[in-house]
JSON list of C-alpha atoms in Angstrom, two decimals:
[
{"chain": "A", "resi": 450, "resn": "PHE", "atom": "CA", "xyz": [-2.55, 74.55, -32.06]},
{"chain": "A", "resi": 451, "resn": "VAL", "atom": "CA", "xyz": [-0.36, 73.19, -29.38]},
{"chain": "A", "resi": 452, "resn": "SER", "atom": "CA", "xyz": [0.66, 69.85, -29.39]},
{"chain": "A", "resi": 453, "resn": "ALA", "atom": "CA", "xyz": [1.78, 69.66, -25.84]},
{"chain": "A", "resi": 454, "resn": "HIS", "atom": "CA", "xyz": [-1.92, 70.09, -24.89]},
{"chain": "A", "resi": 455, "resn": "TYR", "atom": "CA", "xyz": [-3.04, 66.96, -26.34]},
{"chain": "A", "resi": 456, "resn": "PRO", "atom": "CA", "xyz": [-2.13, 63.58, -25.00]},
{"chain": "A", "resi": 457, "resn": "GLY", "atom": "CA", "xyz": [0.32, 61.56, -26.86]},
{"chain": "A", "resi": 458, "resn": "SER", "atom": "CA", "xyz": [-2.20, 58.34, -27.85]},
{"chain": "A", "resi": 459, "resn": "VAL", "atom": "CA", "xyz": [-5.38, 57.35, -28.13]},
{"chain": "A", "resi": 460, "resn": "ARG", "atom": "CA", "xyz": [-5.38, 55.34, -24.62]},
{"chain": "A", "resi": 461, "resn": "ALA", "atom": "CA", "xyz": [-3.99, 58.67, -23.00]},
{"chain": "A", "resi": 462, "resn": "LEU", "atom": "CA", "xyz": [-6.90, 60.88, -24.74]},
{"chain": "A", "resi": 463, "resn": "TYR", "atom": "CA", "xyz": [-9.10, 57.72, -23.19]},
{"chain": "A", "resi": 464, "resn": "ASP", "atom": "CA", "xyz": [-7.66, 58.55, -19.74]},
{"chain": "A", "resi": 465, "resn": "TRP", "atom": "CA", "xyz": [-8.02, 61.82, -19.80]},
{"chain": "A", "resi": 466, "resn": "THR", "atom": "CA", "xyz": [-11.54, 62.09, -20.67]},
{"chain": "A", "resi": 467, "resn": "PRO", "atom": "CA", "xyz": [-14.39, 61.61, -18.42]},
{"chain": "A", "resi": 468, "resn": "ASP", "atom": "CA", "xyz": [-17.55, 59.60, -18.94]},
{"chain": "A", "resi": 469, "resn": "GLU", "atom": "CA", "xyz": [-19.95, 61.79, -21.01]},
{"chain": "A", "resi": 470, "resn": "ALA", "atom": "CA", "xyz": [-23.46, 62.59, -19.87]},
{"chain": "A", "resi": 471, "resn": "THR", "atom": "CA", "xyz": [-22.82, 61.51, -16.69]},
{"chain": "A", "resi": 472, "resn": "ILE", "atom": "CA", "xyz": [-25.85, 62.59, -14.03]},
{"chain": "A", "resi": 473, "resn": "GLU", "atom": "CA", "xyz": [-23.49, 64.56, -12.32]},
{"chain": "A", "resi": 474, "resn": "PHE", "atom": "CA", "xyz": [-23.21, 67.39, -15.11]},
{"chain": "A", "resi": 475, "resn": "TYR", "atom": "CA", "xyz": [-26.86, 67.69, -14.80]},
{"chain": "A", "resi": 476, "resn": "VAL", "atom": "CA", "xyz": [-27.90, 67.17, -11.42]},
{"chain": "A", "resi": 477, "resn": "PRO", "atom": "CA", "xyz": [-25.63, 69.38, -8.81]},
{"chain": "A", "resi": 478, "resn": "THR", "atom": "CA", "xyz": [-25.83, 66.77, -5.94]},
{"chain": "A", "resi": 479, "resn": "ASP", "atom": "CA", "xyz": [-21.86, 66.34, -6.36]},
{"chain": "A", "resi": 480, "resn": "PRO", "atom": "CA", "xyz": [-19.48, 68.74, -7.03]},
{"chain": "A", "resi": 481, "resn": "CYS", "atom": "CA", "xyz": [-16.67, 66.24, -7.57]},
{"chain": "A", "resi": 482, "resn": "ILE", "atom": "CA", "xyz": [-17.31, 65.88, -11.34]},
{"chain": "A", "resi": 483, "resn": "PHE", "atom": "CA", "xyz": [-15.29, 69.42, -11.12]},
{"chain": "A", "resi": 484, "resn": "ARG", "atom": "CA", "xyz": [-12.17, 67.75, -9.55]},
{"chain": "A", "resi": 485, "resn": "SER", "atom": "CA", "xyz": [-9.71, 65.53, -11.30]},
{"chain": "A", "resi": 486, "resn": "LYS", "atom": "CA", "xyz": [-9.46, 61.95, -10.79]},
{"chain": "A", "resi": 487, "resn": "HIS", "atom": "CA", "xyz": [-5.49, 62.06, -12.27]},
{"chain": "A", "resi": 488, "resn": "SER", "atom": "CA", "xyz": [-2.82, 63.83, -10.28]},
{"chain": "A", "resi": 489, "resn": "GLU", "atom": "CA", "xyz": [-1.26, 65.57, -13.41]},
{"chain": "A", "resi": 490, "resn": "MET", "atom": "CA", "xyz": [-4.05, 67.66, -13.97]},
{"chain": "A", "resi": 491, "resn": "ASP", "atom": "CA", "xyz": [-5.74, 70.21, -12.44]},
{"chain": "A", "resi": 492, "resn": "ASP", "atom": "CA", "xyz": [-9.09, 70.32, -11.12]},
{"chain": "A", "resi": 493, "resn": "LEU", "atom": "CA", "xyz": [-11.74, 72.43, -13.67]},
{"chain": "A", "resi": 494, "resn": "ALA", "atom": "CA", "xyz": [-11.72, 75.98, -12.35]},
{"chain": "A", "resi": 495, "resn": "LEU", "atom": "CA", "xyz": [-15.05, 77.47, -11.92]},
{"chain": "A", "resi": 496, "resn": "PRO", "atom": "CA", "xyz": [-15.44, 81.01, -13.29]},
{"chain": "A", "resi": 497, "resn": "SER", "atom": "CA", "xyz": [-15.88, 83.95, -10.55]},
{"chain": "A", "resi": 498, "resn": "TRP", "atom": "CA", "xyz": [-19.50, 84.97, -12.20]},
{"chain": "A", "resi": 499, "resn": "CYS", "atom": "CA", "xyz": [-20.92, 81.74, -10.57]},
{"chain": "A", "resi": 500, "resn": "GLY", "atom": "CA", "xyz": [-19.76, 82.53, -7.45]},
{"chain": "A", "resi": 501, "resn": "LEU", "atom": "CA", "xyz": [-17.37, 79.34, -7.78]},
{"chain": "A", "resi": 502, "resn": "GLU", "atom": "CA", "xyz": [-20.28, 77.18, -6.75]},
{"chain": "A", "resi": 503, "resn": "PRO", "atom": "CA", "xyz": [-20.82, 74.40, -8.96]},
{"chain": "A", "resi": 504, "resn": "GLU", "atom": "CA", "xyz": [-24.43, 74.34, -8.32]},
{"chain": "A", "resi": 505, "resn": "SER", "atom": "CA", "xyz": [-24.85, 77.85, -9.80]},
{"chain": "A", "resi": 506, "resn": "PHE", "atom": "CA", "xyz": [-22.66, 77.27, -12.89]},
{"chain": "A", "resi": 507, "resn": "ILE", "atom": "CA", "xyz": [-24.52, 73.97, -13.82]},
{"chain": "A", "resi": 508, "resn": "PHE", "atom": "CA", "xyz": [-27.97, 75.29, -13.39]},
{"chain": "A", "resi": 509, "resn": "TYR", "atom": "CA", "xyz": [-27.30, 78.54, -15.48]},
{"chain": "A", "resi": 510, "resn": "HIS", "atom": "CA", "xyz": [-25.63, 76.04, -18.32]},
{"chain": "A", "resi": 511, "resn": "ARG", "atom": "CA", "xyz": [-28.67, 73.66, -18.00]},
{"chain": "A", "resi": 512, "resn": "ARG", "atom": "CA", "xyz": [-30.94, 76.59, -18.21]},
{"chain": "A", "resi": 513, "resn": "LEU", "atom": "CA", "xyz": [-29.09, 77.87, -21.32]},
{"chain": "A", "resi": 514, "resn": "LEU", "atom": "CA", "xyz": [-29.12, 74.36, -22.98]},
{"chain": "A", "resi": 515, "resn": "GLU", "atom": "CA", "xyz": [-32.83, 73.93, -22.42]},
{"chain": "A", "resi": 516, "resn": "SER", "atom": "CA", "xyz": [-33.78, 77.36, -23.87]},
{"chain": "A", "resi": 517, "resn": "ASP", "atom": "CA", "xyz": [-35.86, 77.90, -27.22]},
{"chain": "A", "resi": 518, "resn": "HIS", "atom": "CA", "xyz": [-32.76, 79.71, -28.41]},
{"chain": "A", "resi": 519, "resn": "VAL", "atom": "CA", "xyz": [-30.64, 76.41, -28.54]},
{"chain": "A", "resi": 520, "resn": "SER", "atom": "CA", "xyz": [-33.73, 74.02, -29.37]},
{"chain": "A", "resi": 521, "resn": "HIS", "atom": "CA", "xyz": [-34.08, 75.88, -32.58]},
{"chain": "A", "resi": 522, "resn": "ARG", "atom": "CA", "xyz": [-30.56, 76.04, -33.71]},
{"chain": "A", "resi": 523, "resn": "LEU", "atom": "CA", "xyz": [-29.38, 72.46, -32.16]},
{"chain": "A", "resi": 524, "resn": "HIS", "atom": "CA", "xyz": [-29.50, 71.01, -35.83]},
{"chain": "A", "resi": 525, "resn": "SER", "atom": "CA", "xyz": [-27.26, 73.55, -37.20]},
{"chain": "A", "resi": 526, "resn": "TRP", "atom": "CA", "xyz": [-24.76, 73.07, -34.31]},
{"chain": "A", "resi": 527, "resn": "ILE", "atom": "CA", "xyz": [-24.88, 69.41, -35.45]},
{"chain": "A", "resi": 528, "resn": "ASP", "atom": "CA", "xyz": [-24.37, 69.85, -39.11]},
{"chain": "A", "resi": 529, "resn": "LEU", "atom": "CA", "xyz": [-21.33, 71.77, -38.13]},
{"chain": "A", "resi": 530, "resn": "ASN", "atom": "CA", "xyz": [-19.68, 69.57, -35.87]},
{"chain": "A", "resi": 531, "resn": "PHE", "atom": "CA", "xyz": [-20.67, 66.13, -37.24]},
{"chain": "A", "resi": 532, "resn": "GLY", "atom": "CA", "xyz": [-22.44, 66.29, -40.30]},
{"chain": "A", "resi": 533, "resn": "GLU", "atom": "CA", "xyz": [-22.91, 67.57, -43.80]},
{"chain": "A", "resi": 534, "resn": "ALA", "atom": "CA", "xyz": [-21.05, 71.39, -43.06]},
{"chain": "A", "resi": 535, "resn": "LEU", "atom": "CA", "xyz": [-17.88, 69.14, -42.51]},
{"chain": "A", "resi": 536, "resn": "ALA", "atom": "CA", "xyz": [-17.60, 68.31, -46.37]}
]
């Protein structure tokens, strides 16, 4: 944990956080979702394995998230992060 990596207030956290579940995360029509809206923050860097193409990155993760492997284990992840397993 490095406190400097986190915003100093809830408002700053809200300002830094992109809207969740935007269509751009699932439909690779506009790669601007990887560009920062804030001058003090860098753009999201794509890994070299996806050829630095936003479309390839989104396609790969979408395929994983829609897989049977994830579908059969999703309830465990939800419990681990938000539910009973936190107690």
